[in-house]
Amino acid sequence: MDMLAAMETFTAVVDSGSFSAAARRLGVGQPAVSKTIAQLEEKLAVHLLIRSTRGLTPTEAGLAFYDGARRTLSEANEAQVLARGSGSGLTGRLRICAAVTFASLHLVPRLGPFMAAHPDLQIEVVLDDRAIDLVEEGIDVALRMGNLADSSLVARKITSGKRMVVATPAYIANHGRPQSPAELASHQAVIYSQRDAVDVWRFNKDGNEQQVKVQGQLKVSAAQGQRAAVLAGLGLTLASQWMFPEELASGAVEVLLPDWQLPPVDLWAVFPAGRNSTTKARLFVEFVQGLFEPPFAPPVTAPIT
């Protein structure tokens, strides 16, 4: 049997959860998919899937084979890309992970040129504010902001952005405009709980550093909720320059304490640990780099503080 084709069929079944969905994805009939899986199990002399009324679930052997098949298919595709040259269109699948709000505002709407340049490439964007396991989730490259605590990760710095305290004009009218960082302690802060020291904000002005512990009735675990709370006038918040681009331009959201600086936030392209970055991932990161100047920083393999 064609082992690469069988691996592709098996991974499609696991990814889609059924023979029929895998058949549609591969453009073949369902009997062909069922026959391939049966032949594969016979050749390997193990059961790869558990069939039940609720669908298909990989066995322990099936999960191990799935991981190996994914790596093999990725390496085979990489070899084809290298043989054809990086100037040709990419094929296969590229699985990207990024924070929900950042990707929705700044990445997904700008994917058009990359998709047009590589029409045979299937792009999957996993939207999640959490730092998910890239290997376990089959991610080729993730876009992450802030400090990278995992020293096993390989990352490239794409750019740095400003942090700022923001609020709506309605909130300012109702609660007053703070004139110093210390006054923030008496305001309602919308706190983003995905970061360490989420309620301690550090400011600097002409060498004068101030650290403020803010308080707030509302904590949210996703930046989309942080946006919604601020726009509803529920409080002020600490945000990157990328969180409210249109609102800052229109005046729907205002910057507070503009003379005070906050530590910048870095945007990183992060690759799975223990795996070489693919040509697809590298070309995608180069595309993203074109959206956010200046040029790449050297690769980093240690914690960023």
Short mmCIF file of N, CA, C and O in Angstrom, two decimals, residues 173-298:
data_model
loop_
_atom_site.label_atom_id
_atom_site.label_comp_id
_atom_site.label_asym_id
_atom_site.label_seq_id
_atom_site.Cartn_x
_atom_site.Cartn_y
_atom_site.Cartn_z
N ALA A 173 -15.94 61.09 31.78
CA ALA A 173 -16.91 62.09 32.22
C ALA A 173 -17.54 61.70 33.56
O ALA A 173 -17.83 62.56 34.40
N ASN A 174 -17.76 60.41 33.75
CA ASN A 174 -18.42 59.94 34.98
C ASN A 174 -17.48 59.80 36.16
O ASN A 174 -17.89 59.97 37.32
N HIS A 175 -16.20 59.50 35.90
CA HIS A 175 -15.29 59.16 36.99
C HIS A 175 -14.07 60.08 37.08
O HIS A 175 -13.28 59.94 38.02
N GLY A 176 -13.94 60.98 36.14
CA GLY A 176 -12.81 61.89 36.17
C GLY A 176 -11.60 61.35 35.43
O GLY A 176 -11.47 60.14 35.21
N ARG A 177 -10.72 62.26 35.04
CA ARG A 177 -9.50 61.89 34.32
C ARG A 177 -8.33 61.85 35.30
O ARG A 177 -7.99 62.87 35.90
N PRO A 178 -7.70 60.70 35.49
CA PRO A 178 -6.56 60.63 36.42
C PRO A 178 -5.42 61.51 35.94
O PRO A 178 -5.09 61.54 34.75
N GLN A 179 -4.78 62.22 36.87
CA GLN A 179 -3.69 63.12 36.55
C GLN A 179 -2.33 62.53 36.87
O GLN A 179 -1.30 63.08 36.46
N SER A 180 -2.31 61.41 37.57
CA SER A 180 -1.05 60.75 37.91
C SER A 180 -1.32 59.26 38.04
O SER A 180 -2.46 58.84 38.27
N PRO A 181 -0.28 58.43 37.91
CA PRO A 181 -0.49 56.98 38.08
C PRO A 181 -1.11 56.63 39.42
O PRO A 181 -1.94 55.71 39.50
N ALA A 182 -0.75 57.34 40.48
CA ALA A 182 -1.27 57.02 41.81
C ALA A 182 -2.79 57.11 41.85
O ALA A 182 -3.46 56.37 42.59
N GLU A 183 -3.37 58.01 41.07
CA GLU A 183 -4.82 58.19 41.09
C GLU A 183 -5.56 57.00 40.48
O GLU A 183 -6.77 56.84 40.68
N LEU A 184 -4.85 56.16 39.73
CA LEU A 184 -5.50 54.99 39.13
C LEU A 184 -6.01 54.02 40.20
O LEU A 184 -6.94 53.25 39.95
N ALA A 185 -5.42 54.06 41.38
CA ALA A 185 -5.82 53.14 42.45
C ALA A 185 -7.26 53.36 42.88
O ALA A 185 -7.89 52.45 43.45
N SER A 186 -7.80 54.54 42.63
CA SER A 186 -9.18 54.83 43.03
C SER A 186 -10.17 54.62 41.89
O SER A 186 -11.36 54.89 42.04
N HIS A 187 -9.69 54.14 40.74
CA HIS A 187 -10.55 53.91 39.58
C HIS A 187 -10.91 52.44 39.44
O HIS A 187 -10.27 51.56 40.02
N GLN A 188 -11.95 52.19 38.64
CA GLN A 188 -12.32 50.83 38.28
C GLN A 188 -11.45 50.38 37.11
O GLN A 188 -11.53 50.94 36.02
N ALA A 189 -10.63 49.36 37.35
CA ALA A 189 -9.78 48.82 36.29
C ALA A 189 -10.38 47.52 35.77
O ALA A 189 -10.79 46.65 36.56
N VAL A 190 -10.44 47.39 34.46
CA VAL A 190 -10.80 46.12 33.83
C VAL A 190 -9.50 45.33 33.70
O VAL A 190 -8.60 45.74 32.97
N ILE A 191 -9.40 44.24 34.42
CA ILE A 191 -8.13 43.52 34.54
C ILE A 191 -8.12 42.30 33.64
O ILE A 191 -9.03 41.46 33.69
N TYR A 192 -7.06 42.19 32.83
CA TYR A 192 -6.86 41.05 31.93
C TYR A 192 -6.09 39.98 32.69
O TYR A 192 -4.93 40.17 33.04
N SER A 193 -6.74 38.85 32.95
CA SER A 193 -6.18 37.88 33.88
C SER A 193 -5.28 36.82 33.25
O SER A 193 -4.89 35.87 33.92
N GLN A 194 -4.92 36.98 31.97
CA GLN A 194 -4.03 36.01 31.33
C GLN A 194 -2.56 36.32 31.57
O GLN A 194 -1.69 35.58 31.12
N ARG A 195 -2.25 37.39 32.24
CA ARG A 195 -0.86 37.80 32.45
C ARG A 195 -0.50 37.76 33.93
O ARG A 195 -1.36 37.88 34.80
N ASP A 196 0.81 37.63 34.23
CA ASP A 196 1.29 37.71 35.61
C ASP A 196 1.22 39.15 36.09
O ASP A 196 1.31 40.10 35.30
N ALA A 197 1.08 39.33 37.40
CA ALA A 197 1.03 40.67 38.01
C ALA A 197 0.04 41.56 37.27
O ALA A 197 0.33 42.70 36.93
N VAL A 198 -1.15 41.01 37.03
CA VAL A 198 -2.12 41.70 36.20
C VAL A 198 -2.64 42.99 36.84
O VAL A 198 -3.13 43.88 36.13
N ASP A 199 -2.54 43.10 38.17
CA ASP A 199 -3.09 44.28 38.83
C ASP A 199 -2.01 45.25 39.30
O ASP A 199 -2.29 46.18 40.06
N VAL A 200 -0.79 45.05 38.84
CA VAL A 200 0.31 45.98 39.16
C VAL A 200 0.81 46.60 37.86
O VAL A 200 1.32 45.89 36.98
N TRP A 201 0.67 47.90 37.72
CA TRP A 201 1.07 48.60 36.50
C TRP A 201 2.27 49.49 36.81
O TRP A 201 2.27 50.24 37.80
N ARG A 202 3.30 49.42 35.98
CA ARG A 202 4.55 50.14 36.20
C ARG A 202 4.71 51.27 35.19
O ARG A 202 4.64 51.05 33.99
N PHE A 203 4.94 52.46 35.69
CA PHE A 203 5.06 53.66 34.86
C PHE A 203 6.44 54.28 35.01
O PHE A 203 7.12 54.11 36.02
N ASN A 204 6.83 55.04 33.99
CA ASN A 204 8.10 55.76 34.02
C ASN A 204 7.93 57.10 33.32
O ASN A 204 7.32 57.18 32.24
N LYS A 205 8.49 58.13 33.93
CA LYS A 205 8.46 59.47 33.32
C LYS A 205 9.73 60.19 33.72
O LYS A 205 9.94 60.50 34.90
N ASP A 206 10.60 60.45 32.75
CA ASP A 206 11.86 61.16 32.99
C ASP A 206 12.66 60.53 34.12
O ASP A 206 13.23 61.22 34.98
N GLY A 207 12.71 59.19 34.13
CA GLY A 207 13.47 58.49 35.15
C GLY A 207 12.73 58.28 36.46
O GLY A 207 13.23 57.62 37.36
N ASN A 208 11.55 58.86 36.57
CA ASN A 208 10.74 58.70 37.77
C ASN A 208 9.82 57.49 37.58
O ASN A 208 8.93 57.50 36.73
N GLU A 209 10.05 56.43 38.35
CA GLU A 209 9.26 55.22 38.22
C GLU A 209 8.19 55.17 39.30
O GLU A 209 8.45 55.49 40.46
N GLN A 210 7.01 54.77 38.89
CA GLN A 210 5.91 54.58 39.83
C GLN A 210 5.23 53.26 39.55
O GLN A 210 4.99 52.91 38.40
N GLN A 211 4.93 52.53 40.60
CA GLN A 211 4.25 51.25 40.51
C GLN A 211 2.92 51.36 41.22
O GLN A 211 2.86 51.79 42.38
N VAL A 212 1.84 51.01 40.53
CA VAL A 212 0.50 51.20 41.07
C VAL A 212 -0.23 49.86 41.09
O VAL A 212 -0.25 49.16 40.08
N LYS A 213 -0.82 49.55 42.23
CA LYS A 213 -1.67 48.37 42.31
C LYS A 213 -3.11 48.83 42.09
O LYS A 213 -3.67 49.57 42.89
N VAL A 214 -3.68 48.41 40.97
CA VAL A 214 -5.03 48.83 40.63
C VAL A 214 -6.03 47.83 41.17
O VAL A 214 -5.68 46.72 41.59
N GLN A 215 -7.28 48.24 41.18
CA GLN A 215 -8.35 47.35 41.64
C GLN A 215 -9.51 47.46 40.67
O GLN A 215 -9.69 48.49 40.00
N GLY A 216 -10.26 46.40 40.59
CA GLY A 216 -11.40 46.41 39.69
C GLY A 216 -12.37 45.31 40.02
O GLY A 216 -11.99 44.22 40.49
N GLN A 217 -13.62 45.57 39.77
CA GLN A 217 -14.67 44.59 40.04
C GLN A 217 -14.69 43.50 38.97
O GLN A 217 -15.18 42.39 39.21
N LEU A 218 -14.10 43.80 37.81
CA LEU A 218 -14.21 42.88 36.67
C LEU A 218 -12.84 42.42 36.20
O LEU A 218 -11.95 43.23 35.92
N LYS A 219 -12.68 41.09 36.12
CA LYS A 219 -11.51 40.47 35.50
C LYS A 219 -11.98 39.64 34.32
O LYS A 219 -13.01 38.96 34.41
N VAL A 220 -11.23 39.65 33.24
CA VAL A 220 -11.60 38.87 32.05
C VAL A 220 -10.39 38.07 31.59
O VAL A 220 -9.24 38.50 31.76
N SER A 221 -10.64 36.91 31.02
CA SER A 221 -9.55 36.03 30.60
C SER A 221 -9.25 36.13 29.11
O SER A 221 -8.35 35.45 28.62
N ALA A 222 -9.99 36.96 28.39
CA ALA A 222 -9.76 37.13 26.95
C ALA A 222 -9.80 38.61 26.62
O ALA A 222 -10.61 39.37 27.17
N ALA A 223 -8.92 39.02 25.72
CA ALA A 223 -8.84 40.44 25.37
C ALA A 223 -10.13 40.95 24.73
O ALA A 223 -10.43 42.14 24.82
N GLN A 224 -10.88 40.05 24.08
CA GLN A 224 -12.14 40.48 23.48
C GLN A 224 -13.10 40.97 24.56
O GLN A 224 -13.82 41.96 24.37
N GLY A 225 -13.11 40.30 25.70
CA GLY A 225 -13.93 40.75 26.81
C GLY A 225 -13.42 42.04 27.41
O GLY A 225 -14.19 42.90 27.86
N GLN A 226 -12.10 42.20 27.42
CA GLN A 226 -11.49 43.43 27.90
C GLN A 226 -11.94 44.60 27.02
O GLN A 226 -12.33 45.67 27.53
N ARG A 227 -11.91 44.40 25.72
CA ARG A 227 -12.39 45.44 24.79
C ARG A 227 -13.85 45.79 25.06
O ARG A 227 -14.23 46.95 25.14
N ALA A 228 -14.66 44.75 25.15
CA ALA A 228 -16.10 44.97 25.31
C ALA A 228 -16.41 45.73 26.60
O ALA A 228 -17.27 46.62 26.62
N ALA A 229 -15.69 45.40 27.67
CA ALA A 229 -15.93 46.07 28.95
C ALA A 229 -15.55 47.54 28.88
O ALA A 229 -16.28 48.40 29.38
N VAL A 230 -14.42 47.82 28.28
CA VAL A 230 -13.98 49.23 28.17
C VAL A 230 -14.95 50.02 27.30
O VAL A 230 -15.35 51.14 27.64
N LEU A 231 -15.34 49.45 26.16
CA LEU A 231 -16.24 50.17 25.25
C LEU A 231 -17.62 50.37 25.88
O LEU A 231 -18.34 51.31 25.51
N ALA A 232 -17.98 49.52 26.84
CA ALA A 232 -19.24 49.70 27.56
C ALA A 232 -19.12 50.68 28.71
O ALA A 232 -20.10 50.94 29.42
N GLY A 233 -17.93 51.24 28.92
CA GLY A 233 -17.73 52.23 29.96
C GLY A 233 -17.63 51.66 31.36
O GLY A 233 -17.84 52.36 32.34
N LEU A 234 -17.25 50.35 31.45
CA LEU A 234 -17.21 49.71 32.76
C LEU A 234 -15.92 49.99 33.52
O LEU A 234 -15.82 49.65 34.70
N GLY A 235 -14.95 50.57 32.86
CA GLY A 235 -13.69 50.87 33.54
C GLY A 235 -12.62 51.25 32.55
O GLY A 235 -12.83 51.28 31.33
N LEU A 236 -11.44 51.56 33.10
CA LEU A 236 -10.27 51.81 32.27
C LEU A 236 -9.42 50.54 32.25
O LEU A 236 -9.61 49.64 33.06
N THR A 237 -8.47 50.46 31.33
CA THR A 237 -7.67 49.24 31.26
C THR A 237 -6.29 49.53 30.71
O THR A 237 -6.05 50.59 30.12
N LEU A 238 -5.39 48.57 30.92
CA LEU A 238 -4.05 48.61 30.36
C LEU A 238 -4.07 47.78 29.08
O LEU A 238 -4.41 46.60 29.12
N ALA A 239 -3.72 48.40 27.95
CA ALA A 239 -3.87 47.73 26.66
C ALA A 239 -2.67 48.03 25.78
O ALA A 239 -1.97 49.04 25.95
N SER A 240 -2.45 47.14 24.82
CA SER A 240 -1.44 47.41 23.79
C SER A 240 -2.03 48.35 22.75
O SER A 240 -3.25 48.53 22.66
N GLN A 241 -1.16 48.90 21.93
CA GLN A 241 -1.61 49.82 20.89
C GLN A 241 -2.45 49.11 19.84
O GLN A 241 -3.16 49.76 19.06
N TRP A 242 -2.40 47.76 19.82
CA TRP A 242 -3.13 47.01 18.81
C TRP A 242 -4.55 46.67 19.21
O TRP A 242 -5.32 46.17 18.40
N MET A 243 -4.95 46.94 20.46
CA MET A 243 -6.25 46.49 20.93
C MET A 243 -7.39 47.38 20.50
O MET A 243 -8.51 46.91 20.23
N PHE A 244 -7.16 48.69 20.40
CA PHE A 244 -8.24 49.63 20.06
C PHE A 244 -7.82 50.53 18.89
O PHE A 244 -7.90 51.76 18.99
N PRO A 245 -7.38 50.00 17.76
CA PRO A 245 -6.84 50.86 16.71
C PRO A 245 -7.86 51.84 16.14
O PRO A 245 -7.58 53.05 16.04
N GLU A 246 -9.04 51.37 15.79
CA GLU A 246 -10.05 52.26 15.20
C GLU A 246 -10.60 53.21 16.24
O GLU A 246 -10.85 54.39 15.94
N GLU A 247 -10.79 52.72 17.46
CA GLU A 247 -11.37 53.57 18.51
C GLU A 247 -10.42 54.68 18.92
O GLU A 247 -10.86 55.81 19.19
N LEU A 248 -9.12 54.39 18.96
CA LEU A 248 -8.15 55.43 19.27
C LEU A 248 -8.11 56.49 18.17
O LEU A 248 -7.98 57.68 18.44
N ALA A 249 -8.23 56.04 16.92
CA ALA A 249 -8.20 56.99 15.79
C ALA A 249 -9.44 57.88 15.77
O ALA A 249 -9.37 59.06 15.43
N SER A 250 -10.58 57.30 16.15
CA SER A 250 -11.84 58.06 16.08
C SER A 250 -12.12 58.87 17.34
O SER A 250 -12.99 59.74 17.33
N GLY A 251 -11.42 58.57 18.43
CA GLY A 251 -11.69 59.24 19.69
C GLY A 251 -12.69 58.51 20.55
O GLY A 251 -13.04 58.99 21.64
N ALA A 252 -13.17 57.35 20.11
CA ALA A 252 -14.11 56.57 20.92
C ALA A 252 -13.44 56.03 22.17
O ALA A 252 -14.11 55.71 23.15
N VAL A 253 -12.11 55.94 22.14
CA VAL A 253 -11.30 55.57 23.30
C VAL A 253 -10.16 56.57 23.39
O VAL A 253 -9.59 56.95 22.36
N GLU A 254 -9.84 56.99 24.60
CA GLU A 254 -8.78 57.99 24.80
C GLU A 254 -7.63 57.41 25.62
O GLU A 254 -7.85 56.54 26.48
N VAL A 255 -6.43 57.91 25.37
CA VAL A 255 -5.25 57.52 26.14
C VAL A 255 -5.17 58.38 27.38
O VAL A 255 -5.25 59.62 27.30
N LEU A 256 -5.02 57.74 28.53
CA LEU A 256 -4.86 58.45 29.80
C LEU A 256 -3.39 58.51 30.17
O LEU A 256 -2.61 57.62 29.82
N LEU A 257 -2.98 59.54 30.87
CA LEU A 257 -1.59 59.72 31.30
C LEU A 257 -0.61 59.57 30.14
O LEU A 257 0.34 58.79 30.19
N PRO A 258 -0.81 60.31 29.04
CA PRO A 258 0.03 60.13 27.86
C PRO A 258 1.51 60.48 28.08
O PRO A 258 2.36 60.05 27.29
N ASP A 259 1.82 61.26 29.13
CA ASP A 259 3.21 61.63 29.39
C ASP A 259 3.98 60.54 30.14
O ASP A 259 5.19 60.66 30.32
N TRP A 260 3.28 59.52 30.55
CA TRP A 260 3.92 58.43 31.28
C TRP A 260 4.09 57.22 30.36
O TRP A 260 3.20 56.89 29.60
N GLN A 261 5.25 56.57 30.45
CA GLN A 261 5.52 55.40 29.62
C GLN A 261 5.33 54.11 30.43
O GLN A 261 5.64 54.06 31.62
N LEU A 262 4.83 53.09 29.74
CA LEU A 262 4.69 51.76 30.30
C LEU A 262 5.62 50.80 29.55
O LEU A 262 6.01 51.09 28.41
N PRO A 263 6.02 49.68 30.15
CA PRO A 263 6.88 48.74 29.44
C PRO A 263 6.22 48.31 28.13
O PRO A 263 5.02 48.03 28.10
N PRO A 264 6.97 48.27 27.03
CA PRO A 264 6.39 47.87 25.75
C PRO A 264 6.01 46.40 25.75
O PRO A 264 6.43 45.62 26.61
N VAL A 265 5.18 46.02 24.79
CA VAL A 265 4.79 44.62 24.63
C VAL A 265 5.40 44.11 23.32
O VAL A 265 5.31 44.77 22.28
N ASP A 266 6.06 42.96 23.39
CA ASP A 266 6.73 42.39 22.22
C ASP A 266 5.80 41.40 21.53
O ASP A 266 5.06 40.65 22.18
N LEU A 267 5.86 41.38 20.21
CA LEU A 267 5.14 40.39 19.40
C LEU A 267 6.16 39.40 18.87
O LEU A 267 7.14 39.78 18.25
N TRP A 268 5.91 38.10 19.12
CA TRP A 268 6.84 37.03 18.76
C TRP A 268 6.19 36.03 17.82
O TRP A 268 4.99 35.74 17.93
N ALA A 269 6.99 35.49 16.93
CA ALA A 269 6.62 34.28 16.19
C ALA A 269 7.29 33.12 16.92
O ALA A 269 8.51 33.12 17.10
N VAL A 270 6.51 32.16 17.37
CA VAL A 270 7.00 31.06 18.19
C VAL A 270 6.80 29.74 17.45
O VAL A 270 5.72 29.47 16.92
N PHE A 271 7.86 28.94 17.43
CA PHE A 271 7.83 27.65 16.73
C PHE A 271 7.83 26.52 17.76
O PHE A 271 8.37 26.67 18.86
N PRO A 272 7.25 25.37 17.44
CA PRO A 272 7.19 24.25 18.39
C PRO A 272 8.58 23.80 18.83
O PRO A 272 9.52 23.77 18.03
N ALA A 273 8.68 23.43 20.09
CA ALA A 273 9.95 22.96 20.62
C ALA A 273 10.30 21.61 20.01
O ALA A 273 9.43 20.77 19.78
N GLY A 274 11.59 21.41 19.73
CA GLY A 274 12.06 20.13 19.24
C GLY A 274 11.71 19.84 17.80
O GLY A 274 11.81 18.72 17.33
N ARG A 275 11.29 20.84 17.06
CA ARG A 275 10.91 20.63 15.67
C ARG A 275 11.44 21.77 14.83
O ARG A 275 11.30 22.94 15.19
N ASN A 276 12.06 21.45 13.71
CA ASN A 276 12.55 22.49 12.82
C ASN A 276 11.38 23.23 12.19
O ASN A 276 10.37 22.62 11.81
N SER A 277 11.49 24.53 12.09
CA SER A 277 10.43 25.30 11.45
C SER A 277 10.37 24.94 9.97
O SER A 277 11.39 24.76 9.31
N THR A 278 9.17 24.83 9.45
CA THR A 278 9.00 24.47 8.05
C THR A 278 9.13 25.69 7.16
O THR A 278 9.03 26.84 7.62
N THR A 279 9.31 25.44 5.87
CA THR A 279 9.36 26.54 4.91
C THR A 279 8.05 27.31 4.95
O THR A 279 8.04 28.55 4.86
N LYS A 280 6.93 26.59 5.07
CA LYS A 280 5.63 27.27 5.14
C LYS A 280 5.57 28.22 6.32
O LYS A 280 5.12 29.37 6.18
N ALA A 281 6.02 27.75 7.48
CA ALA A 281 5.98 28.60 8.66
C ALA A 281 6.90 29.79 8.52
O ALA A 281 6.55 30.92 8.88
N ARG A 282 8.10 29.56 7.98
CA ARG A 282 9.05 30.67 7.84
C ARG A 282 8.55 31.71 6.85
O ARG A 282 8.67 32.92 7.10
N LEU A 283 7.97 31.27 5.73
CA LEU A 283 7.46 32.24 4.76
C LEU A 283 6.26 33.00 5.31
O LEU A 283 6.08 34.19 5.02
N PHE A 284 5.44 32.32 6.13
CA PHE A 284 4.32 33.03 6.75
C PHE A 284 4.83 34.09 7.71
O PHE A 284 4.31 35.22 7.73
N VAL A 285 5.84 33.75 8.50
CA VAL A 285 6.38 34.72 9.45
C VAL A 285 7.00 35.90 8.70
O VAL A 285 6.87 37.05 9.12
N GLU A 286 7.66 35.63 7.58
CA GLU A 286 8.20 36.72 6.77
C GLU A 286 7.07 37.62 6.26
O GLU A 286 7.21 38.85 6.20
N PHE A 287 5.93 37.02 5.91
CA PHE A 287 4.78 37.81 5.48
C PHE A 287 4.28 38.69 6.62
O PHE A 287 4.02 39.89 6.43
N VAL A 288 4.15 38.10 7.81
CA VAL A 288 3.70 38.88 8.96
C VAL A 288 4.70 39.98 9.28
O VAL A 288 4.33 41.11 9.63
N GLN A 289 5.98 39.66 9.13
CA GLN A 289 7.02 40.66 9.38
C GLN A 289 6.83 41.87 8.47
O GLN A 289 7.07 43.02 8.89
N GLY A 290 6.38 41.62 7.25
CA GLY A 290 6.14 42.73 6.34
C GLY A 290 5.01 43.63 6.79
O GLY A 290 4.95 44.80 6.38
N LEU A 291 4.13 43.11 7.64
CA LEU A 291 3.04 43.92 8.18
C LEU A 291 3.47 44.74 9.38
O LEU A 291 2.84 45.73 9.71
N PHE A 292 4.54 44.29 10.05
CA PHE A 292 4.99 44.94 11.28
C PHE A 292 6.50 45.13 11.21
O PHE A 292 7.26 44.20 11.50
N GLU A 293 6.94 46.30 10.80
CA GLU A 293 8.36 46.60 10.79
C GLU A 293 8.78 46.96 12.21
O GLU A 293 7.94 47.26 13.05
N PRO A 294 10.07 46.93 12.54
CA PRO A 294 11.27 46.76 11.74
C PRO A 294 11.62 45.29 11.52
O PRO A 294 10.85 44.42 11.91
N PRO A 295 12.81 45.00 10.93
CA PRO A 295 13.18 43.64 10.57
C PRO A 295 13.29 42.72 11.77
O PRO A 295 13.32 43.13 12.92
N PHE A 296 13.41 41.42 11.44
CA PHE A 296 13.50 40.38 12.46
C PHE A 296 14.67 40.60 13.41
O PHE A 296 15.73 41.04 13.03
N ALA A 297 14.46 40.21 14.65
CA ALA A 297 15.56 40.04 15.59
C ALA A 297 16.09 38.62 15.44
O ALA A 297 15.41 37.76 14.89
N PRO A 298 17.29 38.33 15.90
CA PRO A 298 17.82 36.96 15.81
C PRO A 298 16.95 35.98 16.58
O PRO A 298 16.24 36.36 17.50
#
